[in-house]
Short mmCIF file of C-alpha atoms in Angstrom, two decimals:
data_model
loop_
_atom_site.label_atom_id
_atom_site.label_comp_id
_atom_site.label_asym_id
_atom_site.label_seq_id
_atom_site.Cartn_x
_atom_site.Cartn_y
_atom_site.Cartn_z
CA MET A 10 110.12 117.11 91.41
CA SER A 11 108.08 119.62 89.39
CA ASP A 12 107.56 123.23 90.41
CA GLY A 13 103.94 123.42 89.24
CA PRO A 14 100.87 121.50 90.49
CA ILE A 15 101.63 118.34 92.47
CA ARG A 16 101.58 115.36 90.16
CA VAL A 17 99.59 112.62 91.87
CA LEU A 18 99.60 108.96 90.56
CA TRP A 19 96.84 106.69 91.79
CA LEU A 20 97.38 102.96 91.44
CA VAL A 21 94.52 100.48 91.70
CA LYS A 22 94.17 96.82 90.66
CA GLY A 23 90.97 97.21 88.55
CA LEU A 24 88.13 99.44 87.85
CA GLY A 25 85.28 97.09 88.69
CA PRO A 26 82.30 98.15 90.90
CA GLY A 27 84.01 97.35 94.22
CA GLY A 28 84.27 99.59 97.27
CA ALA A 29 87.83 100.81 96.81
CA GLU A 30 87.13 101.63 93.21
CA GLN A 31 83.94 103.54 94.16
CA LEU A 32 85.84 105.48 96.80
CA LEU A 33 88.50 106.42 94.20
CA LEU A 34 85.83 107.54 91.80
CA LEU A 35 84.25 109.71 94.46
CA SER A 36 87.68 111.15 95.20
CA ALA A 37 88.25 111.96 91.51
CA GLN A 38 84.90 113.84 91.43
CA VAL A 39 85.88 116.21 94.18
CA ALA A 40 89.66 116.45 93.76
CA ASP A 41 91.36 119.84 93.63
CA ARG A 42 92.33 120.25 90.03
CA THR A 43 94.07 123.63 90.61
CA ARG A 44 96.76 122.33 92.98
CA PHE A 45 97.08 118.82 91.71
CA THR A 46 97.22 116.90 88.43
CA HIS A 47 96.01 113.37 88.55
CA ARG A 48 96.90 110.19 86.76
CA LEU A 49 95.19 106.84 87.33
CA ILE A 50 96.70 103.50 86.39
CA PHE A 51 95.05 100.07 86.64
CA VAL A 52 96.20 96.58 85.62
CA ARG A 53 93.11 94.35 85.28
CA PRO A 54 91.81 94.50 81.67
CA ASP A 55 88.67 92.50 82.80
CA LYS A 56 87.73 95.20 85.34
CA THR A 57 86.64 98.21 83.35
CA HIS A 58 83.11 98.89 84.65
CA LEU A 59 83.93 102.42 86.01
CA VAL A 60 86.21 103.66 83.22
CA ALA A 61 83.45 105.78 81.66
CA ASP A 62 82.59 107.24 85.08
CA PHE A 63 86.17 108.28 85.68
CA GLU A 64 86.31 109.85 82.15
CA ALA A 65 83.12 111.78 82.97
CA ALA A 66 84.88 113.04 86.11
CA GLY A 67 87.74 114.34 83.92
CA LEU A 68 90.24 111.57 84.65
CA VAL A 69 91.05 109.14 81.89
CA PRO A 70 92.29 105.79 83.34
CA GLU A 71 95.23 104.03 81.81
CA LEU A 72 95.53 100.30 81.57
CA LEU A 73 99.08 98.99 81.92
CA PRO A 74 100.16 96.09 79.78
CA ALA A 75 100.55 92.66 81.30
CA HIS A 76 104.31 93.03 81.31
CA ARG A 77 104.23 96.28 83.17
CA VAL A 78 107.45 96.75 85.00
CA ARG A 79 109.05 99.20 82.58
CA ASP A 80 105.84 101.21 82.09
CA LEU A 81 105.18 101.35 85.80
CA ARG A 82 108.69 102.48 86.59
CA ALA A 83 108.39 105.25 83.97
CA ALA A 84 105.06 106.38 85.49
CA LEU A 85 106.63 106.52 88.97
CA ALA A 86 109.42 108.70 87.63
CA GLN A 87 106.86 111.23 86.37
CA ALA A 88 104.92 111.59 89.65
CA ASP A 89 105.50 113.61 92.83
CA VAL A 90 103.10 111.54 94.89
CA VAL A 91 102.12 107.87 94.31
CA HIS A 92 99.07 106.75 96.22
CA ALA A 93 98.49 102.98 95.91
CA HIS A 94 95.14 101.32 96.72
CA SER A 95 96.16 97.72 96.22
CA PRO A 96 98.76 95.86 98.36
CA VAL A 97 100.28 94.12 95.33
CA LEU A 98 100.67 97.29 93.31
CA ALA A 99 101.90 99.15 96.41
CA SER A 100 104.59 96.56 96.92
CA GLU A 101 105.69 96.73 93.20
CA ALA A 102 105.75 100.52 93.27
CA ARG A 103 107.91 100.53 96.40
CA LEU A 104 110.42 98.22 94.96
CA LEU A 105 110.55 99.90 91.63
CA SER A 106 111.09 103.28 93.22
CA LEU A 107 114.35 102.01 94.60
CA THR A 108 115.64 101.59 91.04
CA LEU A 109 115.08 105.27 90.23
CA PRO A 110 117.75 107.94 90.91
CA ARG A 111 116.98 109.51 94.23
CA ALA A 112 115.95 112.92 92.70
CA GLN A 113 113.24 111.09 90.65
CA ARG A 114 111.76 109.00 93.46
CA PRO A 115 108.19 109.98 94.27
CA VAL A 116 106.60 110.14 97.70
CA LEU A 117 104.87 106.81 98.31
CA ILE A 118 101.56 106.58 100.15
CA SER A 119 99.20 103.62 100.45
CA THR A 120 95.71 102.88 101.79
CA GLU A 121 94.56 99.53 103.19
CA HIS A 122 91.01 98.92 102.16
CA ASN A 123 90.62 95.38 103.47
CA GLU A 124 91.54 93.25 106.41
CA TRP A 125 94.98 91.71 106.02
CA THR A 126 93.46 88.31 106.82
CA SER A 127 91.50 88.54 103.53
CA HIS A 128 94.74 88.60 101.53
CA ARG A 129 96.90 85.54 100.59
CA ARG A 130 99.95 85.07 102.77
CA PRO A 131 102.53 85.97 100.17
CA THR A 132 100.62 89.29 99.56
CA ARG A 133 100.59 90.09 103.27
CA ALA A 134 104.31 89.24 103.63
CA LEU A 135 105.40 91.34 100.66
CA ASN A 136 103.11 94.22 101.70
CA ALA A 137 104.51 94.22 105.24
CA LEU A 138 108.20 93.89 104.17
CA THR A 139 108.00 96.78 101.70
CA SER A 140 105.61 99.05 103.58
CA PRO A 141 108.42 100.81 105.54
CA LEU A 142 109.25 102.57 102.21
CA ASP A 143 105.94 104.46 102.45
CA ALA A 144 106.05 108.05 103.61
CA HIS A 145 102.50 107.61 104.96
CA ARG A 146 99.90 104.78 105.34
CA TRP A 147 96.17 104.94 105.82
CA ALA A 148 93.75 102.32 106.85
CA VAL A 149 90.00 102.78 106.17
CA SER A 150 88.94 101.57 109.64
CA GLU A 151 90.38 100.76 113.01
CA GLN A 152 89.42 97.13 112.45
CA VAL A 153 91.44 97.07 109.14
CA ARG A 154 94.44 98.65 110.96
CA ASP A 155 94.18 96.10 113.77
CA THR A 156 94.62 93.15 111.30
CA THR A 157 98.02 94.48 110.15
CA TRP A 158 101.16 93.15 111.62
CA ALA A 159 101.59 94.36 115.17
CA THR A 160 105.03 95.83 114.39
CA HIS A 161 103.46 97.96 111.74
CA ARG A 162 100.16 98.93 113.30
CA ARG A 163 101.22 102.19 114.99
CA ARG A 164 102.33 103.63 111.67
CA TYR A 165 98.80 103.51 110.17
CA GLU A 166 96.51 106.45 110.35
CA VAL A 167 92.84 105.61 110.26
CA LEU A 168 91.09 107.73 107.68
CA ILE A 169 87.29 107.20 107.37
CA HIS A 170 86.18 107.53 103.86
CA GLY A 171 82.96 109.03 102.64
CA ILE A 172 80.31 109.43 100.01
CA ASP A 173 78.60 112.18 98.18
CA PRO A 174 75.13 112.20 99.69
CA GLN A 175 73.76 114.32 96.79
CA ALA A 176 74.51 111.51 94.34
CA LEU A 177 71.94 109.41 96.21
CA VAL A 178 69.08 111.84 95.84
CA VAL A 179 66.31 110.33 93.57
CA PRO A 180 63.22 111.92 92.10
CA ASP A 181 59.91 111.74 93.97
CA GLY A 182 58.01 108.62 93.18
CA THR A 183 61.08 106.45 92.60
CA ARG A 184 60.27 104.06 95.40
CA GLU A 185 56.78 103.36 94.17
CA ARG A 186 57.83 103.00 90.53
CA LEU A 187 60.73 100.63 91.13
CA ARG A 188 58.71 98.43 93.56
CA ARG A 189 56.05 98.06 90.85
CA GLU A 190 58.81 97.15 88.42
CA LEU A 191 60.22 94.54 90.86
CA ALA A 192 56.73 93.30 91.66
CA VAL A 193 57.16 94.01 95.35
CA ALA A 194 53.95 94.59 97.25
CA ASP A 195 53.46 97.56 99.51
CA ASP A 196 53.49 95.42 102.66
CA GLU A 197 56.50 93.36 101.75
CA VAL A 198 59.87 94.12 103.34
CA LEU A 199 62.52 94.35 100.65
CA VAL A 200 66.10 93.50 101.69
CA LEU A 201 68.80 94.84 99.37
CA THR A 202 72.36 93.62 99.21
CA VAL A 203 75.03 95.31 97.03
CA ALA A 204 78.20 93.19 97.02
CA ASN A 205 80.33 91.56 94.39
CA LEU A 206 80.04 87.85 93.98
CA ARG A 207 83.36 87.02 95.71
CA ALA A 208 84.21 84.67 98.52
CA ASN A 209 84.66 87.49 101.15
CA LYS A 210 81.04 88.62 100.66
CA ASP A 211 79.80 85.13 101.77
CA TYR A 212 76.77 84.82 99.57
CA PRO A 213 76.18 81.23 100.72
CA ASN A 214 75.63 82.60 104.22
CA LEU A 215 73.25 85.21 103.00
CA MET A 216 71.15 82.80 100.92
CA ARG A 217 71.03 80.23 103.63
CA ALA A 218 69.84 82.86 106.00
CA ALA A 219 67.18 83.91 103.56
CA GLN A 220 66.05 80.30 103.19
CA LEU A 221 65.73 79.97 106.96
CA ALA A 222 63.97 83.36 107.40
CA LEU A 223 61.42 83.22 104.68
CA PRO A 224 59.05 80.60 106.18
CA ARG A 225 59.05 82.62 109.50
CA ALA A 226 58.64 86.00 107.78
CA PRO A 227 56.81 85.53 104.44
CA ARG A 228 56.71 89.36 103.96
CA LEU A 229 60.48 89.28 103.16
CA ARG A 230 61.84 89.70 99.66
CA PHE A 231 65.61 89.87 98.77
CA VAL A 232 67.45 91.51 95.93
CA ALA A 233 71.21 91.04 95.62
CA VAL A 234 73.09 93.25 93.19
CA GLY A 235 76.56 92.19 92.20
CA GLN A 236 78.76 90.46 89.67
CA GLY A 237 82.01 88.48 90.01
CA PRO A 238 83.82 85.16 89.56
CA LEU A 239 81.26 83.19 91.71
CA ALA A 240 78.28 84.13 89.60
CA ASP A 241 77.65 80.61 88.25
CA GLU A 242 78.30 78.97 91.58
CA MET A 243 75.88 81.32 93.41
CA ALA A 244 73.20 80.77 90.73
CA ALA A 245 73.55 77.06 91.33
CA ARG A 246 73.33 77.56 95.11
CA HIS A 247 70.25 79.69 94.64
CA ALA A 248 68.52 76.92 92.76
CA GLU A 249 69.72 74.29 95.27
CA LEU A 250 68.13 76.25 98.12
CA GLY A 251 64.88 76.64 96.18
CA LEU A 252 64.75 80.43 96.83
CA GLY A 253 62.86 81.19 93.58
CA ASP A 254 61.71 84.76 93.05
CA ARG A 255 61.82 85.53 96.75
CA PHE A 256 65.60 86.07 96.29
CA TRP A 257 66.60 87.75 93.07
CA LEU A 258 70.21 87.65 91.99
CA ALA A 259 70.12 90.88 89.93
CA GLY A 260 73.68 90.90 88.55
CA TYR A 261 75.45 94.14 87.86
CA ARG A 262 73.27 97.25 87.95
CA ARG A 263 74.05 100.99 87.95
CA ASP A 264 70.75 102.16 89.56
CA ILE A 265 71.86 101.66 93.12
CA PRO A 266 70.37 104.91 94.51
CA GLU A 267 67.00 103.94 92.96
CA LEU A 268 67.21 100.45 94.46
CA MET A 269 67.99 101.86 97.84
CA ALA A 270 65.00 104.16 97.65
CA ALA A 271 62.82 101.07 96.90
CA ALA A 272 64.30 98.93 99.72
CA ASP A 273 63.44 98.66 103.39
CA VAL A 274 66.56 97.12 104.82
CA PHE A 275 70.22 96.81 103.62
CA ALA A 276 72.16 93.67 104.32
CA LEU A 277 75.71 92.34 104.16
CA ALA A 278 76.67 88.82 105.13
CA SER A 279 80.41 89.31 104.65
CA ALA A 280 83.10 87.06 106.14
CA HIS A 281 85.70 89.86 105.64
CA GLU A 282 85.31 93.58 105.05
CA GLY A 283 87.13 96.91 105.05
CA LEU A 284 84.81 99.90 105.28
CA PRO A 285 81.88 99.16 103.01
CA VAL A 286 80.84 102.05 100.83
CA ALA A 287 77.48 100.40 100.45
CA VAL A 288 76.72 100.74 104.22
CA MET A 289 77.48 104.54 104.00
CA GLU A 290 75.12 104.77 101.04
CA ALA A 291 72.46 102.76 102.82
CA PHE A 292 72.64 105.11 105.84
CA ALA A 293 72.26 108.13 103.49
CA ALA A 294 69.18 106.47 102.00
CA GLY A 295 67.72 105.96 105.53
CA LEU A 296 67.97 102.18 105.46
CA PRO A 297 68.63 100.12 108.63
CA VAL A 298 71.53 97.68 108.13
CA VAL A 299 71.65 94.00 109.01
CA ALA A 300 75.26 92.85 108.73
CA THR A 301 77.96 90.63 110.07
CA ARG A 302 80.29 91.95 112.72
CA VAL A 303 83.43 92.14 110.64
CA GLY A 304 85.95 94.72 109.43
CA GLY A 305 84.82 98.33 109.76
CA ILE A 306 81.14 97.45 109.98
CA PRO A 307 80.87 97.55 113.85
CA GLY A 308 82.40 101.02 113.63
CA GLN A 309 79.65 102.09 111.29
CA VAL A 310 76.50 100.20 112.51
CA ARG A 311 75.32 100.56 116.12
CA ASP A 312 73.66 97.27 117.07
CA GLY A 313 70.04 97.96 117.94
CA VAL A 314 70.29 101.66 116.96
CA ASP A 315 70.69 101.91 113.21
CA GLY A 316 70.89 98.23 112.47
CA LEU A 317 71.45 94.69 113.77
CA LEU A 318 74.85 92.95 113.87
CA VAL A 319 75.43 89.22 113.95
CA PRO A 320 78.55 86.95 113.99
CA ARG A 321 80.17 86.07 110.70
CA ARG A 322 79.19 82.84 109.04
CA ASP A 323 76.19 82.32 111.32
CA ALA A 324 73.23 81.86 109.07
CA GLN A 325 70.88 81.13 112.00
CA ALA A 326 71.69 84.40 113.67
CA LEU A 327 71.42 86.34 110.39
CA ALA A 328 68.08 84.75 109.64
CA ALA A 329 66.85 85.73 113.12
CA ALA A 330 67.83 89.30 112.52
CA PHE A 331 65.90 89.35 109.23
CA VAL A 332 62.82 87.99 110.97
CA THR A 333 63.09 90.49 113.77
CA ILE A 334 63.49 93.55 111.52
CA ALA A 335 60.76 92.36 109.10
CA GLY A 336 58.28 91.96 111.95
CA ASP A 337 58.86 95.26 113.65
CA ASP A 338 57.66 98.11 111.41
CA ALA A 339 58.12 100.79 114.08
CA GLY A 340 61.56 99.57 115.12
CA ARG A 341 62.63 99.34 111.46
CA SER A 342 61.48 102.90 110.88
CA ALA A 343 63.29 104.16 114.00
CA MET A 344 66.51 102.43 112.87
CA GLY A 345 66.15 103.90 109.36
CA ALA A 346 65.84 107.41 110.91
CA ALA A 347 68.90 106.82 113.05
CA ALA A 348 70.82 105.56 110.04
CA ARG A 349 69.97 108.71 108.10
CA ASP A 350 71.23 110.81 111.01
CA SER A 351 74.49 108.74 111.02
CA ALA A 352 75.20 109.44 107.39
CA GLY A 353 76.53 112.93 108.15
CA ARG A 354 79.77 111.24 109.41
CA TYR A 355 80.68 110.24 105.87
CA ASP A 356 81.63 113.02 103.51
CA ILE A 357 84.17 112.33 100.74
CA ARG A 358 85.15 116.02 100.68
CA VAL A 359 86.40 115.75 104.27
CA THR A 360 88.41 112.69 103.29
CA MET A 361 89.94 114.28 100.22
CA ALA A 362 90.81 117.45 102.17
CA ARG A 363 92.85 115.35 104.52
CA GLN A 364 94.53 113.37 101.76
CA GLU A 365 95.45 116.51 99.73
CA THR A 366 96.89 118.14 102.88
CA MET A 367 99.13 115.15 103.26
CA TYR A 368 100.02 115.18 99.52
CA ARG A 369 101.09 118.83 99.83
CA ARG A 370 103.04 118.38 102.96
CA LEU A 371 104.98 115.32 101.89
CA ALA A 372 105.54 116.57 98.32
CA GLY A 373 106.68 119.91 99.72
CA ARG A 374 109.16 118.24 102.10
CA SER A 375 110.47 116.07 99.23
CA ARG A 376 110.94 119.06 96.95
CA ALA A 377 112.83 120.96 99.69
CA GLN A 378 115.10 117.90 100.25
CA GLY A 379 115.68 117.70 96.53
CA THR A 380 116.71 121.34 96.38
CA GLY A 381 119.07 120.76 99.31
CA ASP A 382 120.66 117.82 97.57
CA ASP A 383 121.37 119.88 94.53
#
């Protein structure tokens, strides 16, 4: 272990626009650079959307080669603390750490960002079998923790992550300008979704619900922001359902704060979730949330107070929620105000303070043990 600033290595699968990656970027932006040095390694060459953002935050990400065992092992040996944000990478780091001399082994920490049921069985098994090598484990919500194996559950600490509310502040007039650009009328109710085009986000459920809701609530309009492996399939489903310009698949966009300012409702139709960053951002923007009752969402959204919750994979119930919220202007406004009030619970600086306290405590203990061994 070094005697200077604590050397922290973050491991993440890719740097696409997903929730875990966004949380890591927010962490980088507020990290204590006086007590810690940071290194960020990722392994997906096709997921580089946020590389420039990390560089702007003062942290240059490193892409590991496809045959990464030797390079990852060397990176572990140069770190005091390794914090993994992917179950596969966490498992690899744990096993590789055992091949290092004891004096070179870093402290291992992991964060579970998603329900275990969303992972493949081999991933769950390897994660569970190697996780006892961690010095500490976090889960982003109680619901995520509760999906872990019962024998492991008590060792997880729930750490609610957060956002930087200031990053969501937009100039006056943004709402009006963007609604004009999107050709959304003043009396229309714009529903925004921000979610990657992946199976767990259940876009077929969302689009089917929109198809059911639109005849009953013609004021509704939908905009879905996201990219991913199911882009072509979802475009075909969109055409099959005849949604036309009432439901716009917008692809990847960087102007999320502006879109939230233009929207009236935020929606997620997910089949599985961790703790969605987009819901925190929607709250900060004063948007009521219509979402499925999965993962950490019920811990964020209070049904009937700052949003409406429905069962997963129930397009009829989701459509009914859209119709209800579109037809109740006063209720929608009240929910939006309650959502904005709730946003104060989510502050990335609080999260990072807790993480850095743990880094210092565990690294300090490891250094003391290393001195004793000598």
